[in-house]
Amino acid sequence: MLPQWLIEKKRDGQALSDEEIRWFIEGFTVGRIPDYQMAAMAMAIYCRGMTAAETAVITDAMMRSGDLVDTSAIQRPKADKHSTGGIGDKVSLILAPLVACCGVAVPMISGRGLGITGGTLDKLESIPGYRTDLSEKQFVEVIQKCGCSIIGQTGRLAPADKKLYALRDVTGTVPSIPLITASIMSKKLAEGIDALVLDVKWGKGAFMRTMEDARTLARSMVDVGVHMGKGMAALITDMNRPLGRCAGNALEVIESVQTLQGEGPADLVEVTLALSARMLLLVKKARDEKEARAMLQKHLDSGKAYEVFQEMVRLQGGDPASLEKLHNVHTASLQEPLPALESGTVAAVDAERVGKACVVLGAGRVKTDDKVDFAVGVSNLVQVSENVTKGQPLVVVHANDENRLEEARKLLDGAFTIRREPVKTPPLVYETILP
Amino acid sequence: MLPQWLIEKKRDGQALSDEEIRWFIEGFTVGRIPDYQMAAMAMAIYCRGMTAAETAVITDAMMRSGDLVDTSAIQRPKADKHSTGGIGDKVSLILAPLVACCGVAVPMISGRGLGITGGTLDKLESIPGYRTDLSEKQFVEVIQKCGCSIIGQTGRLAPADKKLYALRDVTGTVPSIPLITASIMSKKLAEGIDALVLDVKWGKGAFMRTMEDARTLARSMVDVGVHMGKGMAALITDMNRPLGRCAGNALEVIESVQTLQGEGPADLVEVTLALSARMLLLVKKARDEKEARAMLQKHLDSGKAYEVFQEMVRLQGGDPASLEKLHNVHTASLQEPLPALESGTVAAVDAERVGKACVVLGAGRVKTDDKVDFAVGVSNLVQVSENVTKGQPLVVVHANDENRLEEARKLLDGAFTIRREPVKTPPLVYETILP
């Protein structure tokens, strides 16, 4: 077997066999198949697609290219949530302890921000002392003690994906549904979970720009997960507007803590509850959504979820006492409100512009080795369908540099659409994709 | 500009601009754009195609990646012929001196055999002393003295093509019409010619398996040549059967000499005359095909074409006296006739099987650095529509190794179709593609 024979087969629109896909991915992982052949294969996959069966096999092959987390010591059912990324998406920080309160173990391996979407690890690292680099053993221990743990990817988790993603990034082969599916699912399924809920976002601030694309990706990922014996569901959610009122690392932790204390913005609470409820249903901790939501609401209201979050922070080396004074730990030197130029109803908040403004301020990364500034970002964002009066702040910008502030302001100036006539609030959750 | 932006543009089916194509090819040639990005681009080009204008620009960019032959010192009109390759195709050896007799300069830069198709350089090197590695200066001098010269590619001729071809070979991107066009035409147009006639072969022994594919490639190459100001024509010729009665290096030189002496097989003579006549028409040395053919026939009959061939051999270091005793210079130790198992009419001679037999015998190359055996091959091939009687030889196999002979025999056993009923002779030239 020569690599080019398989490239030709895919190029001609044929389906590759299980053995062929595994041989190719393994060869690429160990370096027997060079980058240029993988690049040609990735482009052929982009152009010709893959069947559901092929997508499941490439996901499995990539997952098996590295270590699988051994969660067998954890007695509870294990479930996780994965989001395709958005602006202000701090759901994981609330969802993990909340679902853990309901008797579900949440072994969450998260990523860093790249481009305009933030990363859960960057947010958590704004908590003094919090370690995201636990060993697998420590990871399992934290979960056994408090029910959840959020850490970063270990070096041996799906190395094929790490290598392939870097190559796709520079060869125009990122937006391929089977390759995105394999990339996400190979890492998530290596966590040793029983069930996975996907938050597939669409819109201006999301990787998937149309609902149609989000639906296609969601279906592909759900199919692969089911094929690999996992309980699966996907929610198609709105990312034309930011989620919640804050974006930026420490600012999002502060908003998450407020939400765990029962004072979160309605959109963030709703998306968190919808995803959390779906997790409980998948592991049969609730009979229907109503029962699931009641359980979740109880743990939010009682402060139990916040206690679990504090405990997780403590077990991972962080200082729980810092959580309620994080605005003092990370304070931007410049905090400037942006006033509304007219009165009316907020018809749109452009998530892409808000996300770009955060990157400009230093909250995100342009290159993978960029450092992030925990203090900067935006807070007090007005939300769609709220009424504003002229002069009232639409957002507060947190910056550590005058020039960056100026650049962010230009982006944010065009981010808000204000209308005289009433505005219909768009849905937060558009669809639920089930097996 | 980042290379991946251009890969994405092509991937999405858009046409690249002149500047973009030149920037990409230049970057690849100097090594600024790595192989993996070129591989992804080549696959995107394979899948999405290129417009005629893009194909012309990539050809020009590849041509200009190296040196152009300066033929300005040659006063005569300059024309060449290129064949896409076939079994027994020794047309160049006869055509170059023949066309030179008519006042046309023929600066022919040829290639070596790879796979089942033979290479003009390998054939010529079976002539003792013949040098294919002349400098550009020597090349021009030979043409000035005898009207034609056949040499090999210099290191600086279209280096982008050399690099790209090696990459395409291992990334499943060889059979792309725009890339084949650019590969062939970038080298041919670097010769400094006014006109080019293409022999695009189709069939079992050709790179293009169907007439449809051959027609598409011919049209693409003619368009590019015209775009670059050259006189262009393409003949679509048959390569389901071998051309002539011999295949193998020295064996083909012997057959070429016989043809130049007026004793060539009818099919070889006809294809050579058709291509040569078209060259004369393009450089206006004849008003119509009839006049062109009369001129050419005269130079064949008078022995003038053979004299020019002998002179070219002499000027390139070869021994003209060896030409008529080449069968003594290169004699295979085993010469075995393969008898017909039944009487009837030859309905087909499978060019692919004959070509594979020649490779097996050692006349061709599997890898680019393989050595070829000048003596081996096949001679005395029967031709389609000839009658044979049981026991009469269908072919004589020339071998230097018993095992290879045996393997070749197995291939050749299945190469001949003999029928009881009369056979219609298929055309040699199917179509002429003009601008």
CSV table of N, CA and C in Angstrom, one decimal, chain A residues 147-233:
chain,number,residue,atom,x,y,z
A,147,GLY,N,-16.6,15.9,42.1
A,147,GLY,CA,-17.5,15.6,41.0
A,147,GLY,C,-17.2,16.2,39.6
A,148,CYS,N,-16.2,17.1,39.6
A,148,CYS,CA,-15.8,17.7,38.3
A,148,CYS,C,-14.4,18.2,38.4
A,149,SER,N,-13.8,18.3,37.2
A,149,SER,CA,-12.5,18.9,37.1
A,149,SER,C,-12.4,19.4,35.7
A,150,ILE,N,-11.7,20.6,35.6
A,150,ILE,CA,-11.5,21.2,34.3
A,150,ILE,C,-10.0,21.4,34.1
A,151,ILE,N,-9.4,20.7,33.1
A,151,ILE,CA,-8.0,20.8,32.9
A,151,ILE,C,-7.7,21.0,31.4
A,152,GLY,N,-6.4,21.1,31.1
A,152,GLY,CA,-5.9,21.3,29.7
A,152,GLY,C,-5.5,20.0,29.1
A,153,GLN,N,-5.4,20.0,27.8
A,153,GLN,CA,-5.0,18.8,27.1
A,153,GLN,C,-3.6,18.3,27.5
A,154,THR,N,-3.5,17.0,27.8
A,154,THR,CA,-2.1,16.5,28.0
A,154,THR,C,-1.4,16.3,26.7
A,155,GLY,N,-0.1,16.1,26.7
A,155,GLY,CA,0.6,16.0,25.5
A,155,GLY,C,0.3,14.7,24.7
A,156,ARG,N,-0.2,13.7,25.4
A,156,ARG,CA,-0.4,12.4,24.7
A,156,ARG,C,-1.9,12.2,24.4
A,157,LEU,N,-2.7,13.3,24.5
A,157,LEU,CA,-4.1,13.1,24.1
A,157,LEU,C,-4.3,13.4,22.6
A,158,ALA,N,-4.7,12.4,21.9
A,158,ALA,CA,-4.9,12.6,20.4
A,158,ALA,C,-3.8,13.3,19.7
A,159,PRO,N,-2.5,12.9,19.8
A,159,PRO,CA,-1.4,13.6,19.1
A,159,PRO,C,-1.6,13.8,17.6
A,160,ALA,N,-2.4,12.8,17.0
A,160,ALA,CA,-2.7,12.9,15.6
A,160,ALA,C,-3.5,14.2,15.3
A,161,ASP,N,-4.4,14.5,16.2
A,161,ASP,CA,-5.2,15.7,16.0
A,161,ASP,C,-4.3,17.0,16.1
A,162,LYS,N,-3.4,17.0,17.1
A,162,LYS,CA,-2.6,18.1,17.3
A,162,LYS,C,-1.8,18.4,16.0
A,163,LYS,N,-1.2,17.3,15.4
A,163,LYS,CA,-0.4,17.4,14.3
A,163,LYS,C,-1.2,17.8,13.0
A,164,LEU,N,-2.4,17.2,12.9
A,164,LEU,CA,-3.2,17.4,11.7
A,164,LEU,C,-3.8,18.8,11.8
A,165,TYR,N,-4.2,19.3,13.0
A,165,TYR,CA,-4.8,20.6,13.1
A,165,TYR,C,-3.8,21.7,12.7
A,166,ALA,N,-2.6,21.5,13.1
A,166,ALA,CA,-1.5,22.5,12.7
A,166,ALA,C,-1.4,22.5,11.2
A,167,LEU,N,-1.5,21.4,10.6
A,167,LEU,CA,-1.3,21.3,9.1
A,167,LEU,C,-2.5,21.9,8.4
A,168,ARG,N,-3.7,21.5,8.9
A,168,ARG,CA,-5.0,22.0,8.3
A,168,ARG,C,-5.0,23.6,8.3
A,169,ASP,N,-4.5,24.1,9.4
A,169,ASP,CA,-4.5,25.6,9.6
A,169,ASP,C,-3.8,26.3,8.5
A,170,VAL,N,-2.7,25.7,7.9
A,170,VAL,CA,-2.0,26.4,6.9
A,170,VAL,C,-2.2,25.8,5.5
A,171,THR,N,-3.1,24.9,5.3
A,171,THR,CA,-3.4,24.3,4.0
A,171,THR,C,-4.8,24.5,3.5
A,172,GLY,N,-5.5,25.4,4.2
A,172,GLY,CA,-6.9,25.7,3.7
A,172,GLY,C,-7.9,24.5,3.9
A,173,THR,N,-7.6,23.7,4.9
A,173,THR,CA,-8.5,22.5,5.1
A,173,THR,C,-9.2,22.5,6.4
A,174,VAL,N,-9.3,23.6,7.1
A,174,VAL,CA,-9.9,23.7,8.4
A,174,VAL,C,-11.4,23.4,8.3
A,175,PRO,N,-12.2,24.1,7.4
A,175,PRO,CA,-13.6,24.0,7.4
A,175,PRO,C,-14.2,22.7,6.8
A,176,SER,N,-13.6,21.6,7.0
A,176,SER,CA,-14.2,20.3,6.5
A,176,SER,C,-15.0,19.6,7.6
A,177,ILE,N,-16.2,19.4,7.3
A,177,ILE,CA,-17.1,18.8,8.4
A,177,ILE,C,-16.5,17.5,9.0
A,178,PRO,N,-16.1,16.5,8.1
A,178,PRO,CA,-15.5,15.3,8.7
A,178,PRO,C,-14.3,15.5,9.5
A,179,LEU,N,-13.4,16.5,9.1
A,179,LEU,CA,-12.2,16.7,9.8
A,179,LEU,C,-12.4,17.5,11.1
A,180,ILE,N,-13.4,18.4,11.1
A,180,ILE,CA,-13.8,19.1,12.3
A,180,ILE,C,-14.3,18.1,13.3
A,181,THR,N,-15.2,17.3,12.8
A,181,THR,CA,-15.8,16.2,13.7
A,181,THR,C,-14.7,15.4,14.3
A,182,ALA,N,-13.8,14.9,13.5
A,182,ALA,CA,-12.8,14.0,14.0
A,182,ALA,C,-11.9,14.8,15.0
A,183,SER,N,-11.6,16.0,14.7
A,183,SER,CA,-10.8,16.8,15.6
A,183,SER,C,-11.4,17.0,17.0
A,184,ILE,N,-12.7,17.4,17.0
A,184,ILE,CA,-13.4,17.6,18.3
A,184,ILE,C,-13.6,16.3,19.0
A,185,MET,N,-14.2,15.4,18.3
A,185,MET,CA,-14.6,14.1,18.9
A,185,MET,C,-13.5,13.2,19.4
A,186,SER,N,-12.4,13.3,18.7
A,186,SER,CA,-11.2,12.4,19.1
A,186,SER,C,-10.7,12.8,20.4
A,187,LYS,N,-10.8,14.1,20.7
A,187,LYS,CA,-10.3,14.6,22.0
A,187,LYS,C,-11.3,14.3,23.1
A,188,LYS,N,-12.6,14.6,22.8
A,188,LYS,CA,-13.6,14.5,23.8
A,188,LYS,C,-13.9,13.0,24.2
A,189,LEU,N,-13.8,12.1,23.2
A,189,LEU,CA,-14.1,10.7,23.5
A,189,LEU,C,-12.9,10.0,24.2
A,190,ALA,N,-11.7,10.7,24.1
A,190,ALA,CA,-10.6,10.2,24.9
A,190,ALA,C,-10.7,10.4,26.4
A,191,GLU,N,-11.7,11.2,26.8
A,191,GLU,CA,-11.9,11.5,28.2
A,191,GLU,C,-12.5,10.4,29.0
A,192,GLY,N,-13.0,9.3,28.3
A,192,GLY,CA,-13.6,8.2,29.0
A,192,GLY,C,-15.0,8.6,29.6
A,193,ILE,N,-15.8,9.2,28.7
A,193,ILE,CA,-17.2,9.6,29.2
A,193,ILE,C,-18.2,8.7,28.6
A,194,ASP,N,-19.4,8.7,29.2
A,194,ASP,CA,-20.5,7.9,28.8
A,194,ASP,C,-21.4,8.7,27.8
A,195,ALA,N,-21.4,10.0,28.1
A,195,ALA,CA,-22.4,10.9,27.3
A,195,ALA,C,-21.7,12.2,27.0
A,196,LEU,N,-22.1,12.8,25.9
A,196,LEU,CA,-21.6,14.2,25.6
A,196,LEU,C,-22.7,15.0,25.0
A,197,VAL,N,-22.8,16.2,25.5
A,197,VAL,CA,-23.7,17.2,24.9
A,197,VAL,C,-22.9,18.3,24.2
A,198,LEU,N,-23.3,18.6,22.9
A,198,LEU,CA,-22.6,19.5,22.1
A,198,LEU,C,-23.3,20.8,22.0
A,199,ASP,N,-22.6,21.9,22.2
A,199,ASP,CA,-23.2,23.2,22.0
A,199,ASP,C,-22.6,23.8,20.7
A,200,VAL,N,-23.4,23.6,19.6
A,200,VAL,CA,-22.9,24.0,18.3
A,200,VAL,C,-23.5,25.4,18.0
A,201,LYS,N,-22.6,26.4,18.0
A,201,LYS,CA,-23.0,27.7,17.9
A,201,LYS,C,-22.9,28.2,16.4
A,202,TRP,N,-23.9,29.0,16.0
A,202,TRP,CA,-23.8,29.6,14.7
A,202,TRP,C,-24.0,31.1,14.8
A,203,GLY,N,-23.5,31.8,13.8
A,203,GLY,CA,-23.7,33.2,13.7
A,203,GLY,C,-22.4,34.0,13.5
A,204,LYS,N,-22.5,35.3,13.7
A,204,LYS,CA,-21.3,36.2,13.4
A,204,LYS,C,-20.1,35.9,14.3
A,205,GLY,N,-20.3,35.4,15.5
A,205,GLY,CA,-19.2,35.2,16.4
A,205,GLY,C,-18.8,33.8,16.5
A,206,ALA,N,-19.3,32.9,15.6
A,206,ALA,CA,-19.1,31.5,15.7
A,206,ALA,C,-18.3,31.0,14.5
A,207,PHE,N,-17.7,29.8,14.6
A,207,PHE,CA,-17.0,29.2,13.5
A,207,PHE,C,-17.9,28.9,12.4
A,208,MET,N,-19.1,28.4,12.7
A,208,MET,CA,-20.1,28.1,11.7
A,208,MET,C,-21.0,29.4,11.5
A,209,ARG,N,-20.9,29.9,10.3
A,209,ARG,CA,-21.6,31.2,10.1
A,209,ARG,C,-23.1,31.1,9.8
A,210,THR,N,-23.5,29.9,9.3
A,210,THR,CA,-24.9,29.7,9.1
A,210,THR,C,-25.5,28.6,9.9
A,211,MET,N,-26.8,28.6,10.1
A,211,MET,CA,-27.4,27.6,10.9
A,211,MET,C,-27.3,26.2,10.2
A,212,GLU,N,-27.4,26.3,8.9
A,212,GLU,CA,-27.3,25.1,8.0
A,212,GLU,C,-26.0,24.4,8.3
A,213,ASP,N,-24.9,25.1,8.3
A,213,ASP,CA,-23.6,24.6,8.6
A,213,ASP,C,-23.5,24.0,10.0
A,214,ALA,N,-24.1,24.7,10.9
A,214,ALA,CA,-24.0,24.3,12.3
A,214,ALA,C,-24.8,22.9,12.5
A,215,ARG,N,-25.9,22.9,11.8
A,215,ARG,CA,-26.7,21.7,11.8
A,215,ARG,C,-26.0,20.5,11.2
A,216,THR,N,-25.3,20.7,10.1
A,216,THR,CA,-24.5,19.6,9.4
A,216,THR,C,-23.4,19.1,10.4
A,217,LEU,N,-22.7,20.1,11.0
A,217,LEU,CA,-21.6,19.6,11.9
A,217,LEU,C,-22.2,18.9,13.1
A,218,ALA,N,-23.3,19.4,13.7
A,218,ALA,CA,-23.9,18.8,14.8
A,218,ALA,C,-24.3,17.4,14.5
A,219,ARG,N,-25.0,17.2,13.4
A,219,ARG,CA,-25.4,15.9,12.9
A,219,ARG,C,-24.2,14.9,12.8
A,220,SER,N,-23.2,15.4,12.2
A,220,SER,CA,-22.0,14.6,12.0
A,220,SER,C,-21.4,14.2,13.3
A,221,MET,N,-21.3,15.1,14.3
A,221,MET,CA,-20.7,14.8,15.5
A,221,MET,C,-21.5,13.8,16.4
A,222,VAL,N,-22.9,14.1,16.3
A,222,VAL,CA,-23.8,13.2,17.0
A,222,VAL,C,-23.7,11.8,16.5
A,223,ASP,N,-23.6,11.6,15.1
A,223,ASP,CA,-23.6,10.3,14.5
A,223,ASP,C,-22.3,9.6,14.9
A,224,VAL,N,-21.2,10.3,14.9
A,224,VAL,CA,-19.9,9.7,15.3
A,224,VAL,C,-20.0,9.2,16.8
A,225,GLY,N,-20.5,10.0,17.7
A,225,GLY,CA,-20.5,9.7,19.1
A,225,GLY,C,-21.4,8.4,19.3
A,226,VAL,N,-22.5,8.4,18.6
A,226,VAL,CA,-23.5,7.3,18.7
A,226,VAL,C,-22.8,6.0,18.2
A,227,HIS,N,-22.1,6.2,17.1
A,227,HIS,CA,-21.3,5.0,16.5
A,227,HIS,C,-20.3,4.5,17.4
A,228,MET,N,-19.8,5.3,18.3
A,228,MET,CA,-18.8,4.9,19.3
A,228,MET,C,-19.4,4.6,20.7
A,229,GLY,N,-20.8,4.4,20.7
A,229,GLY,CA,-21.4,3.9,21.9
A,229,GLY,C,-21.7,5.0,22.9
A,230,LYS,N,-21.7,6.3,22.6
A,230,LYS,CA,-21.9,7.3,23.6
A,230,LYS,C,-23.3,7.8,23.5
A,231,GLY,N,-23.8,8.3,24.6
A,231,GLY,CA,-25.1,9.0,24.6
A,231,GLY,C,-24.8,10.4,24.1
A,232,MET,N,-25.6,10.9,23.1
A,232,MET,CA,-25.2,12.1,22.4
A,232,MET,C,-26.5,13.0,22.2
A,233,ALA,N,-26.2,14.3,22.3
A,233,ALA,CA,-27.2,15.3,21.9
A,233,ALA,C,-26.4,16.6,21.5
